[in-house]
Short mmCIF file of C-alpha atoms in Angstrom, two decimals:
data_model
loop_
_atom_site.label_atom_id
_atom_site.label_comp_id
_atom_site.label_asym_id
_atom_site.label_seq_id
_atom_site.Cartn_x
_atom_site.Cartn_y
_atom_site.Cartn_z
CA MET E 1 137.03 87.65 128.33
CA LEU E 2 133.95 89.55 127.24
CA LEU E 3 132.26 88.81 123.92
CA ILE E 4 130.69 92.16 123.13
CA PRO E 5 127.82 92.36 120.60
CA CYS E 6 128.60 95.52 118.65
CA PRO E 7 125.29 96.83 117.23
CA TRP E 8 126.95 97.26 113.83
CA CYS E 9 129.61 94.54 113.60
CA GLY E 10 128.11 91.74 115.69
CA PRO E 11 129.81 89.82 118.51
CA ARG E 12 133.51 90.64 118.78
CA ASP E 13 136.32 90.02 121.24
CA GLU E 14 136.69 92.49 124.10
CA THR E 15 140.22 93.43 123.00
CA GLU E 16 138.75 95.22 119.96
CA PHE E 17 136.89 97.64 122.25
CA SER E 18 137.64 100.37 124.76
CA CYS E 19 135.54 100.88 127.86
CA GLY E 20 134.20 104.41 128.34
CA GLY E 21 132.90 103.97 131.87
CA GLU E 22 129.48 104.72 133.36
CA ALA E 23 126.77 105.80 130.91
CA HIS E 24 123.99 108.38 131.35
CA ILE E 25 126.02 110.97 133.27
CA ALA E 26 124.35 114.18 132.19
CA ARG E 27 126.35 117.39 132.16
CA PRO E 28 124.78 119.92 134.55
CA LYS E 29 122.31 122.18 132.76
CA GLU E 30 123.46 125.34 134.55
CA PRO E 31 127.15 124.93 135.28
CA ALA E 32 127.61 128.55 136.32
CA THR E 33 125.31 128.20 139.32
CA LEU E 34 126.52 124.76 140.43
CA SER E 35 127.94 124.36 143.94
CA ASP E 36 131.38 122.81 144.49
CA ALA E 37 129.76 119.73 146.04
CA ALA E 38 127.47 119.28 143.03
CA TRP E 39 130.45 119.70 140.68
CA ALA E 40 132.38 117.06 142.65
CA ASP E 41 129.41 114.71 142.45
CA TYR E 42 129.11 115.19 138.68
CA LEU E 43 132.83 114.92 137.99
CA PHE E 44 133.89 112.17 140.37
CA SER E 45 131.06 110.25 142.05
CA ARG E 46 129.97 107.08 140.32
CA ARG E 47 127.18 104.56 140.81
CA ASN E 48 129.72 101.73 140.70
CA THR E 49 126.80 99.32 140.80
CA LYS E 50 127.15 95.77 142.02
CA GLY E 51 124.71 94.16 139.59
CA GLN E 52 123.21 95.63 136.41
CA HIS E 53 125.62 98.33 135.28
CA HIS E 54 125.15 100.66 132.31
CA GLU E 55 128.34 101.66 130.57
CA ARG E 56 129.72 103.03 127.31
CA TRP E 57 131.97 101.11 124.95
CA VAL E 58 133.59 102.07 121.67
CA HIS E 59 134.56 99.59 118.95
CA THR E 60 138.08 101.05 118.65
CA HIS E 61 139.50 98.44 116.30
CA GLY E 62 136.28 97.98 114.31
CA CYS E 63 133.61 100.47 113.27
CA ARG E 64 134.86 103.02 115.86
CA ARG E 65 131.33 103.76 116.98
CA TRP E 66 130.08 104.25 120.54
CA PHE E 67 127.18 102.39 122.14
CA ASN E 68 125.82 101.49 125.56
CA VAL E 69 126.06 98.12 127.26
CA GLU E 70 124.10 96.75 130.20
CA ARG E 71 126.35 94.29 132.03
CA ASP E 72 126.15 92.49 135.37
CA THR E 73 129.27 93.39 137.34
CA ARG E 74 128.93 90.25 139.48
CA THR E 75 129.02 87.81 136.53
CA HIS E 76 130.15 89.97 133.55
CA GLU E 77 127.05 88.78 131.66
CA ILE E 78 125.96 91.29 128.99
CA THR E 79 122.18 91.59 129.10
CA ASN E 80 121.51 94.48 126.75
CA VAL E 81 123.17 96.61 124.09
CA TYR E 82 121.56 99.90 123.02
CA LEU E 83 122.41 103.05 121.11
CA MET E 84 123.92 106.23 122.49
CA GLY E 85 121.17 108.64 123.46
CA ALA E 86 118.68 105.88 124.22
CA PRO E 87 117.34 105.90 127.79
CA ARG E 88 118.62 103.54 130.44
CA PRO E 89 116.67 100.26 130.10
CA GLY E 90 113.95 100.03 132.72
CA ALA E 91 114.47 103.64 133.83
CA LYS E 92 111.37 105.44 135.04
CA GLU E 93 112.51 108.78 133.70
CA GLY E 94 115.30 109.83 131.34
CA MET N 1 147.53 83.38 173.80
CA ASP N 2 150.98 81.77 173.77
CA ARG N 3 153.85 84.12 173.20
CA TYR N 4 156.04 82.92 170.35
CA SER N 5 159.60 82.67 171.69
CA LEU N 6 162.51 80.26 171.72
CA SER N 7 161.75 79.18 175.29
CA ASN N 8 158.09 78.54 174.46
CA LEU N 9 159.13 76.67 171.32
CA ILE N 10 161.35 74.36 173.41
CA ARG N 11 158.66 73.98 176.08
CA ASN N 12 156.11 73.06 173.45
CA ALA N 13 158.46 70.58 171.77
CA ARG N 14 159.11 68.86 175.13
CA ARG N 15 155.39 68.38 175.54
CA GLY N 16 155.42 66.55 172.23
CA GLY N 17 154.37 69.56 170.14
CA GLY N 18 150.94 70.51 168.93
CA THR N 19 149.88 72.11 172.18
CA TRP N 20 149.89 75.71 170.96
CA SER N 21 146.68 77.52 171.72
CA ARG N 22 144.82 79.00 168.76
CA ALA N 23 146.14 82.32 167.55
CA TRP N 24 142.86 84.20 167.90
CA ARG N 25 139.38 83.39 169.21
CA ASP N 26 136.53 82.61 166.84
CA ALA N 27 134.38 85.32 168.42
CA GLU N 28 130.58 85.37 168.40
CA PRO N 29 129.13 88.82 167.73
CA LYS N 30 128.15 90.71 170.89
CA PRO N 31 124.95 92.80 170.82
CA ALA N 32 126.96 96.02 171.07
CA TYR N 33 130.47 97.45 170.71
CA ASP N 34 132.01 100.87 171.16
CA ILE N 35 133.40 100.57 167.65
CA VAL N 36 132.58 98.20 164.80
CA ILE N 37 135.10 97.85 162.00
CA ILE N 38 133.63 96.50 158.76
CA GLY N 39 136.23 94.46 156.91
CA GLY N 40 138.70 91.94 158.31
CA GLY N 41 141.49 92.56 155.85
CA GLY N 42 144.87 93.97 156.76
CA HIS N 43 143.64 97.57 156.98
CA GLY N 44 140.63 96.70 159.17
CA LEU N 45 142.66 94.49 161.47
CA ALA N 46 145.41 97.12 161.73
CA THR N 47 142.77 99.71 162.61
CA ALA N 48 141.40 97.46 165.36
CA TYR N 49 144.89 96.66 166.62
CA TYR N 50 145.93 100.30 166.91
CA LEU N 51 142.56 101.27 168.42
CA ALA N 52 143.29 98.83 171.23
CA LYS N 53 147.02 99.51 171.50
CA GLU N 54 147.32 103.25 170.90
CA HIS N 55 143.92 104.55 171.96
CA GLY N 56 142.87 102.11 174.70
CA VAL N 57 139.60 101.18 172.98
CA ALA N 58 139.37 97.40 173.19
CA ASN N 59 135.59 97.02 172.96
CA VAL N 60 135.90 96.65 169.20
CA GLY N 61 134.29 94.15 166.86
CA VAL N 62 135.78 93.46 163.42
CA VAL N 63 133.11 91.99 161.15
CA GLU N 64 134.28 90.12 158.06
CA LYS N 65 131.93 88.61 155.49
CA GLY N 66 134.34 85.78 154.59
CA TRP N 67 137.55 84.88 156.37
CA ILE N 68 140.18 87.38 157.47
CA GLY N 69 142.72 88.33 154.84
CA GLY N 70 140.66 86.56 152.15
CA GLY N 71 140.17 89.63 149.99
CA ASN N 72 142.88 91.86 148.60
CA THR N 73 145.19 91.22 151.58
CA GLY N 74 145.58 87.65 150.34
CA ARG N 75 145.54 88.53 146.64
CA ASN N 76 148.15 91.22 146.18
CA THR N 77 151.78 90.87 145.08
CA THR N 78 153.05 91.95 148.55
CA ILE N 79 155.27 94.82 147.40
CA ILE N 80 156.10 97.43 150.05
CA ARG N 81 157.74 100.79 149.25
CA SER N 82 157.28 104.46 150.04
CA ASN N 83 158.81 106.25 147.02
CA TYR N 84 155.75 108.36 146.22
CA LEU N 85 155.94 111.67 144.41
CA TRP N 86 153.75 114.01 146.45
CA ASP N 87 154.49 115.03 150.04
CA GLU N 88 151.07 113.89 151.32
CA SER N 89 151.48 110.37 149.94
CA ALA N 90 155.17 110.09 150.80
CA ALA N 91 154.50 110.95 154.45
CA LEU N 92 151.75 108.36 154.81
CA TYR N 93 153.49 105.53 152.95
CA GLU N 94 156.76 106.23 154.77
CA LYS N 95 154.93 106.05 158.11
CA SER N 96 153.60 102.69 156.97
CA LEU N 97 157.03 101.46 155.87
CA LYS N 98 158.49 102.46 159.25
CA LEU N 99 155.71 100.56 161.04
CA TYR N 100 156.41 97.55 158.79
CA GLU N 101 160.07 97.68 159.82
CA GLY N 102 159.11 97.03 163.43
CA LEU N 103 155.94 95.03 162.89
CA SER N 104 157.26 91.48 163.40
CA HIS N 105 158.59 92.44 166.85
CA ASP N 106 155.57 94.55 167.69
CA LEU N 107 153.14 91.75 166.84
CA ASN N 108 155.35 88.87 168.08
CA PHE N 109 154.60 87.32 164.70
CA ASN N 110 157.05 86.93 161.82
CA ILE N 111 155.57 88.78 158.85
CA MET N 112 158.70 87.88 156.84
CA PHE N 113 159.34 91.47 155.79
CA SER N 114 162.26 91.27 153.39
CA GLN N 115 163.79 94.64 152.47
CA ARG N 116 165.29 93.41 149.24
CA GLY N 117 164.90 96.67 147.35
CA VAL N 118 162.41 97.80 144.71
CA LEU N 119 163.57 98.85 141.24
CA ASN N 120 161.47 100.99 138.92
CA LEU N 121 162.81 100.76 135.37
CA ALA N 122 163.07 103.57 132.83
CA HIS N 123 162.72 102.60 129.16
CA THR N 124 162.35 105.93 127.38
CA GLU N 125 163.81 109.42 127.64
CA GLY N 126 160.53 110.50 129.22
CA ASP N 127 160.78 107.69 131.80
CA LEU N 128 164.33 108.76 132.61
CA ARG N 129 163.34 112.35 133.28
CA GLU N 130 160.34 111.22 135.34
CA ILE N 131 162.45 108.84 137.42
CA ALA N 132 165.10 111.50 138.00
CA ARG N 133 162.36 113.86 139.17
CA ARG N 134 160.78 111.25 141.42
CA THR N 135 164.11 110.19 142.92
CA ALA N 136 164.83 113.82 143.82
CA ALA N 137 161.32 114.44 145.20
CA VAL N 138 161.47 111.30 147.33
CA ARG N 139 164.89 112.24 148.72
CA LEU N 140 163.67 115.74 149.56
CA ASN N 141 161.12 114.03 151.79
CA GLY N 142 163.92 112.23 153.62
CA ILE N 143 163.12 108.87 152.06
CA ASP N 144 165.83 106.70 150.54
CA SER N 145 165.92 106.65 146.77
CA GLU N 146 168.72 106.18 144.27
CA PHE N 147 169.16 106.50 140.55
CA LEU N 148 170.87 103.55 138.84
CA THR N 149 172.47 103.45 135.40
CA THR N 150 171.86 100.55 133.02
CA ALA N 151 175.21 98.99 134.05
CA GLN N 152 174.25 99.22 137.73
CA VAL N 153 170.85 97.67 137.01
CA LYS N 154 172.51 94.85 135.09
CA ALA N 155 174.93 94.20 137.96
CA MET N 156 172.02 94.01 140.38
CA VAL N 157 169.68 91.92 138.19
CA PRO N 158 171.83 89.93 135.75
CA ILE N 159 168.86 88.04 134.28
CA LEU N 160 167.18 91.26 133.14
CA ASN N 161 167.35 91.95 129.41
CA THR N 162 169.49 95.09 129.34
CA SER N 163 170.39 94.76 125.67
CA ALA N 164 170.36 98.03 123.75
CA ASN N 165 168.45 96.18 121.02
CA ALA N 166 165.45 95.47 123.24
CA ARG N 167 162.16 96.92 122.03
CA TYR N 168 162.12 99.02 125.23
CA PRO N 169 165.76 99.09 126.38
CA VAL N 170 166.50 99.59 130.08
CA LEU N 171 167.95 103.12 130.25
CA GLY N 172 168.16 103.30 134.03
CA ALA N 173 166.12 102.76 137.17
CA SER N 174 165.20 104.17 140.53
CA LEU N 175 165.89 102.03 143.56
CA GLN N 176 164.44 102.13 147.04
CA ARG N 177 166.61 99.75 149.06
CA ARG N 178 164.31 99.78 152.09
CA GLY N 179 161.43 98.57 149.93
CA GLY N 180 160.67 94.89 149.54
CA VAL N 181 158.06 92.26 150.16
CA ALA N 182 156.31 90.69 153.16
CA ARG N 183 154.20 87.60 153.70
CA HIS N 184 150.69 88.97 153.16
CA ASP N 185 148.80 86.25 155.08
CA ALA N 186 151.17 86.70 158.02
CA VAL N 187 150.36 90.41 158.13
CA ALA N 188 146.64 89.60 158.48
CA TRP N 189 147.21 86.74 160.94
CA GLY N 190 149.74 88.64 163.04
CA LEU N 191 147.49 91.71 163.31
CA ALA N 192 144.46 89.51 164.11
CA ARG N 193 146.35 87.63 166.81
CA ALA N 194 147.71 90.81 168.39
CA ALA N 195 144.34 92.60 168.23
CA ASP N 196 142.57 89.58 169.70
CA ALA N 197 145.10 89.44 172.56
CA ARG N 198 144.09 93.01 173.43
CA GLY N 199 140.41 92.10 173.56
CA VAL N 200 139.21 92.82 170.02
CA ASP N 201 136.53 90.43 168.71
CA ILE N 202 137.20 89.12 165.21
CA ILE N 203 133.91 87.89 163.77
CA GLN N 204 134.21 85.95 160.51
CA ASN N 205 131.41 84.87 158.17
CA CYS N 206 129.46 87.94 159.19
CA GLU N 207 128.33 90.11 156.27
CA VAL N 208 127.04 93.63 156.80
CA THR N 209 123.67 94.07 155.10
CA GLY N 210 122.75 97.57 156.26
CA PHE N 211 123.22 100.39 158.73
CA ASP N 212 121.04 101.67 161.55
CA ILE N 213 121.06 105.43 161.23
CA LYS N 214 119.09 107.71 163.55
CA ASP N 215 118.94 111.49 163.09
CA GLY N 216 121.92 111.36 160.76
CA ARG N 217 124.03 109.38 163.21
CA VAL N 218 125.01 105.74 162.92
CA THR N 219 123.81 103.55 165.80
CA GLY N 220 124.79 100.13 164.54
CA VAL N 221 125.08 97.70 161.69
CA ARG N 222 122.79 94.95 160.47
CA THR N 223 124.58 91.75 159.62
CA SER N 224 123.92 88.22 158.41
CA ARG N 225 124.37 87.22 162.05
CA GLY N 226 121.99 89.78 163.51
CA PRO N 227 122.14 93.46 164.42
CA ILE N 228 125.14 94.88 166.25
CA ALA N 229 124.88 98.25 167.98
CA ALA N 230 127.88 100.56 167.82
CA LYS N 231 128.75 104.11 168.82
CA LYS N 232 131.10 104.42 165.86
CA VAL N 233 131.58 102.40 162.69
CA GLY N 234 134.50 102.27 160.28
CA ILE N 235 134.14 101.06 156.69
CA VAL N 236 137.40 99.41 155.54
CA VAL N 237 136.24 97.04 152.83
CA ALA N 238 138.66 97.43 149.92
CA GLY N 239 136.63 96.28 146.91
CA HIS N 240 133.14 97.06 148.18
CA SER N 241 133.32 100.64 149.46
CA SER N 242 130.63 101.93 147.07
CA VAL N 243 128.28 99.10 148.07
CA LEU N 244 128.63 99.96 151.78
CA ALA N 245 128.34 103.70 151.07
CA ASP N 246 125.16 103.02 149.12
CA MET N 247 123.71 101.19 152.15
CA ALA N 248 124.49 104.26 154.26
CA GLY N 249 122.98 106.62 151.67
CA PHE N 250 125.96 108.48 150.23
CA ARG N 251 128.09 108.30 147.08
CA LEU N 252 131.83 107.88 146.69
CA PRO N 253 134.19 108.90 143.87
CA ILE N 254 135.23 105.28 143.46
CA GLU N 255 135.06 102.63 140.76
CA SER N 256 135.78 98.96 141.41
CA HIS N 257 137.99 97.17 138.90
CA PRO N 258 139.53 93.70 138.64
CA LEU N 259 143.26 93.55 139.31
CA GLN N 260 144.94 90.29 138.37
CA ALA N 261 148.13 88.55 139.42
CA ALA N 262 149.82 85.25 138.75
CA VAL N 263 152.58 82.98 140.06
CA SER N 264 154.90 80.64 138.19
CA GLU N 265 156.02 77.18 139.19
CA PRO N 266 158.73 77.33 141.88
CA ILE N 267 162.28 77.59 140.63
CA LYS N 268 165.71 78.11 142.23
CA PRO N 269 166.52 81.68 143.33
CA VAL N 270 167.02 83.91 140.29
CA LEU N 271 165.66 87.27 141.41
CA ASP N 272 166.57 88.75 144.81
CA THR N 273 164.86 92.12 144.41
CA VAL N 274 161.57 93.52 143.14
CA VAL N 275 161.51 94.75 139.54
CA MET N 276 158.74 97.06 138.33
CA SER N 277 158.31 98.48 134.85
CA GLY N 278 155.61 100.99 134.00
CA THR N 279 156.37 101.18 130.31
CA VAL N 280 156.61 97.45 129.59
CA HIS N 281 153.98 97.07 132.34
CA VAL N 282 154.72 94.26 134.76
CA TYR N 283 156.11 93.88 138.28
CA VAL N 284 157.95 90.76 139.39
CA SER N 285 159.45 89.35 142.57
CA GLN N 286 160.40 85.85 143.66
CA SER N 287 158.69 84.41 146.71
CA ASP N 288 160.50 82.43 149.40
CA ARG N 289 158.97 79.31 147.87
CA GLY N 290 160.67 80.13 144.57
CA GLU N 291 157.57 81.16 142.65
CA LEU N 292 157.77 84.26 140.51
CA VAL N 293 154.96 86.57 141.58
CA MET N 294 153.71 88.92 138.87
CA GLY N 295 151.12 91.59 138.43
CA ALA N 296 150.27 94.41 136.03
CA GLY N 297 147.37 96.80 135.48
CA ILE N 298 143.66 96.77 136.12
CA ASP N 299 140.99 95.61 133.68
CA ALA N 300 139.26 98.59 132.06
CA TYR N 301 135.70 97.68 133.08
CA THR N 302 134.20 97.70 136.57
CA SER N 303 133.59 94.38 138.26
CA TYR N 304 132.88 92.70 141.58
CA ALA N 305 133.61 89.20 140.26
CA GLN N 306 137.19 88.85 141.57
CA ARG N 307 138.35 87.87 138.12
CA GLY N 308 139.35 89.69 134.96
CA SER N 309 139.97 89.03 131.29
CA PRO N 310 142.73 86.67 130.08
CA ALA N 311 143.98 89.33 127.65
CA VAL N 312 145.36 91.31 130.60
CA ILE N 313 147.30 88.27 131.83
CA GLU N 314 148.55 87.64 128.29
CA THR N 315 149.90 91.20 128.03
CA MET N 316 151.48 90.89 131.45
CA MET N 317 153.21 87.62 130.52
CA ALA N 318 154.46 89.12 127.25
CA SER N 319 155.95 91.99 129.25
CA ALA N 320 157.58 89.63 131.74
CA VAL N 321 159.20 87.59 128.96
CA ASP N 322 160.30 90.77 127.21
CA LEU N 323 162.14 91.92 130.34
CA PHE N 324 163.30 88.46 131.43
CA PRO N 325 163.81 86.17 128.39
CA ILE N 326 164.94 83.46 130.85
CA PHE N 327 161.29 83.16 132.02
CA SER N 328 160.01 82.14 128.60
CA ARG N 329 159.69 78.41 129.36
CA LEU N 330 158.27 78.78 132.83
CA ARG N 331 154.86 77.33 133.47
CA MET N 332 152.43 79.51 135.37
CA MET N 333 150.77 77.77 138.28
CA ARG N 334 147.98 80.06 139.35
CA GLN N 335 146.28 83.24 138.26
CA TRP N 336 143.65 85.15 140.18
CA GLY N 337 141.92 88.48 140.53
CA GLY N 338 140.77 90.84 143.23
CA VAL N 339 138.47 93.87 143.29
CA VAL N 340 140.29 97.17 143.73
CA ASP N 341 138.52 100.44 144.53
CA VAL N 342 140.10 103.15 142.44
CA CYS N 343 139.80 106.89 143.14
CA PRO N 344 140.02 109.50 140.36
CA ASP N 345 143.37 110.73 141.75
CA ALA N 346 144.66 107.25 142.72
CA SER N 347 144.94 108.32 146.36
CA PRO N 348 142.85 106.86 149.20
CA ILE N 349 139.93 108.45 151.04
CA ILE N 350 140.31 108.47 154.83
CA GLY N 351 137.98 110.32 157.16
CA THR N 352 134.42 111.31 157.90
CA THR N 353 131.30 110.63 155.83
CA PRO N 354 127.98 112.49 155.60
CA VAL N 355 126.76 110.13 158.36
CA GLU N 356 127.91 111.10 161.85
CA GLY N 357 129.95 108.43 163.61
CA LEU N 358 130.51 106.60 160.34
CA TYR N 359 134.03 106.76 158.97
CA VAL N 360 135.51 105.51 155.73
CA ASN N 361 138.93 104.25 154.72
CA ALA N 362 138.75 103.35 151.05
CA GLY N 363 140.00 103.76 147.53
CA TRP N 364 143.51 102.36 147.97
CA GLY N 365 143.36 101.19 144.38
CA THR N 366 146.16 98.90 143.31
CA GLY N 367 148.58 99.67 146.14
CA GLY N 368 146.93 99.12 149.50
CA PHE N 369 149.07 96.34 150.94
CA LYS N 370 152.11 98.54 151.45
CA ALA N 371 149.96 100.95 153.43
CA THR N 372 148.40 98.38 155.76
CA PRO N 373 149.88 99.43 159.14
CA GLY N 374 149.99 103.14 158.28
CA SER N 375 146.38 103.08 157.12
CA GLY N 376 145.31 101.39 160.36
CA TRP N 377 147.38 103.85 162.38
CA VAL N 378 145.72 106.99 160.97
CA PHE N 379 142.23 105.47 160.74
CA ALA N 380 142.32 104.33 164.38
CA HIS N 381 143.23 107.92 165.31
CA GLN N 382 140.34 109.26 163.22
CA ILE N 383 137.76 106.94 164.80
CA ALA N 384 138.99 107.14 168.38
CA ARG N 385 139.43 110.92 168.51
CA GLY N 386 136.84 111.96 165.95
CA GLU N 387 139.40 114.10 164.14
CA PRO N 388 141.82 113.19 161.36
CA HIS N 389 145.43 112.24 162.02
CA THR N 390 147.83 114.88 160.65
CA LEU N 391 148.88 112.47 157.89
CA ALA N 392 145.28 111.86 156.83
CA VAL N 393 144.05 115.48 156.70
CA PRO N 394 144.74 115.86 152.94
CA LEU N 395 142.98 112.55 152.22
CA ALA N 396 139.51 113.60 153.35
CA LEU N 397 136.54 113.00 151.05
CA SER N 398 136.12 116.79 150.85
CA ARG N 399 139.18 117.09 148.59
CA PHE N 400 137.00 116.21 145.59
CA ALA N 401 134.89 119.31 146.19
CA SER N 402 137.82 121.59 147.10
CA GLY N 403 139.86 120.39 144.13
CA ALA N 404 142.95 119.59 146.24
CA LEU N 405 143.47 116.23 144.57
CA ILE N 406 146.65 114.21 145.14
CA ASP N 407 147.39 112.84 141.70
CA GLU N 408 149.35 109.63 142.17
CA HIS N 409 148.50 107.95 138.88
CA GLY N 410 152.19 107.72 138.09
CA ALA N 411 153.05 106.51 141.59
CA ALA N 412 152.26 102.91 141.00
CA ALA N 413 154.98 103.20 138.41
CA VAL N 414 152.95 100.75 136.36
CA SER N 415 149.36 101.94 136.29
CA HIS N 416 149.43 105.12 134.28
#
């Protein structure tokens, strides 16, 4: 069971939250000119990292706010929690 | 290899027993193979077996990072059925079911396939309509499927709570009589033994750490036991497809989730069929040892840890007790998790990759065991001939760009 540190409510049980999947997937800037392959990559392909994974969670049964979590998918250890819109921790560019 | 037969059983007993030769060799990796299969689970072993048997390619090495059948093959709830909604899925799963029906004889190994029937329960008006639609669609594909009323369900499974006062009353069910369960370890062992007998090397404790790719074409794999050259390579790794794809430099539309299951203490026979409920969300069968085998849905987050959160097990147990009040005092013996690779449309990916000579068979999600022989059958065809088997054409990776998805989210009948 994950103990998720909500930035507003503090550490709460996983069952209070909903997982929103991979974070930092940017919508294509020019959708009209995008190829089918690029659309497929945006819509369906995922990093699915084994290790440090960045994902979105929402505190459904609490403050109902979204935030990002950095979690190790090998151990489930949560190593970082940061606000929506903040860059990926350790990322070279946005 | 000793053939398993009554005469050999008697001969062995006369010798005092214990003189059976080992079922498959503990092969050392050769420097090169025609084909390397990554992943010694059911699907990988079936691929190797059919490569040798159907396509005459015996110079095959199956590399497995742990022991064969130690991943999802040994962790699933062993349900086999082919009552899928869409034509593409129905054809493939029915091919697999037909192969299962002859597999014990074909492999000379008892996989204990028990066609005890699979029931999918309806609990709401919406469920009823959906099950009626599915039953009709499945029958149109020539696959057996029946609709049962509540009274018929009660007659078949007397211990099921069919009271009209239940929170989610049983309003009916679909039944596939040819569905059932098989011994999952035996499927892996039988395929390994039969593949080995045809010359396939099964190399355990050999983890792939990278690919050798030259001019866009795969030339071999790097492993924890040294490099192995190969003309063609097949990735059949269940819970680690994205990791292998990343090593080869391409992305997959896959996310890996924990899927949990549990067994109770053994009890006398109480359940002689498989009961699945999507609405109450649990599936149950009773093993030959008397344990009740149960599973439910995936955990919401991605994970490679082969375990999930207890809350999922708790919900599953609540569902089981809701459907079967008689189970309420049972003690659960074991609970475990596996890593399932889930595709956006809940259908697998079988076919070519951006790397020439490198093929992928992945994304079976929560329902791969039932597809084991069929998956191996079509993937062996793909690798040996370099072109997809008719049944696998719609399952190519390119469907995510073309948009021709095969939405089987409802097919698991539990994992909506």
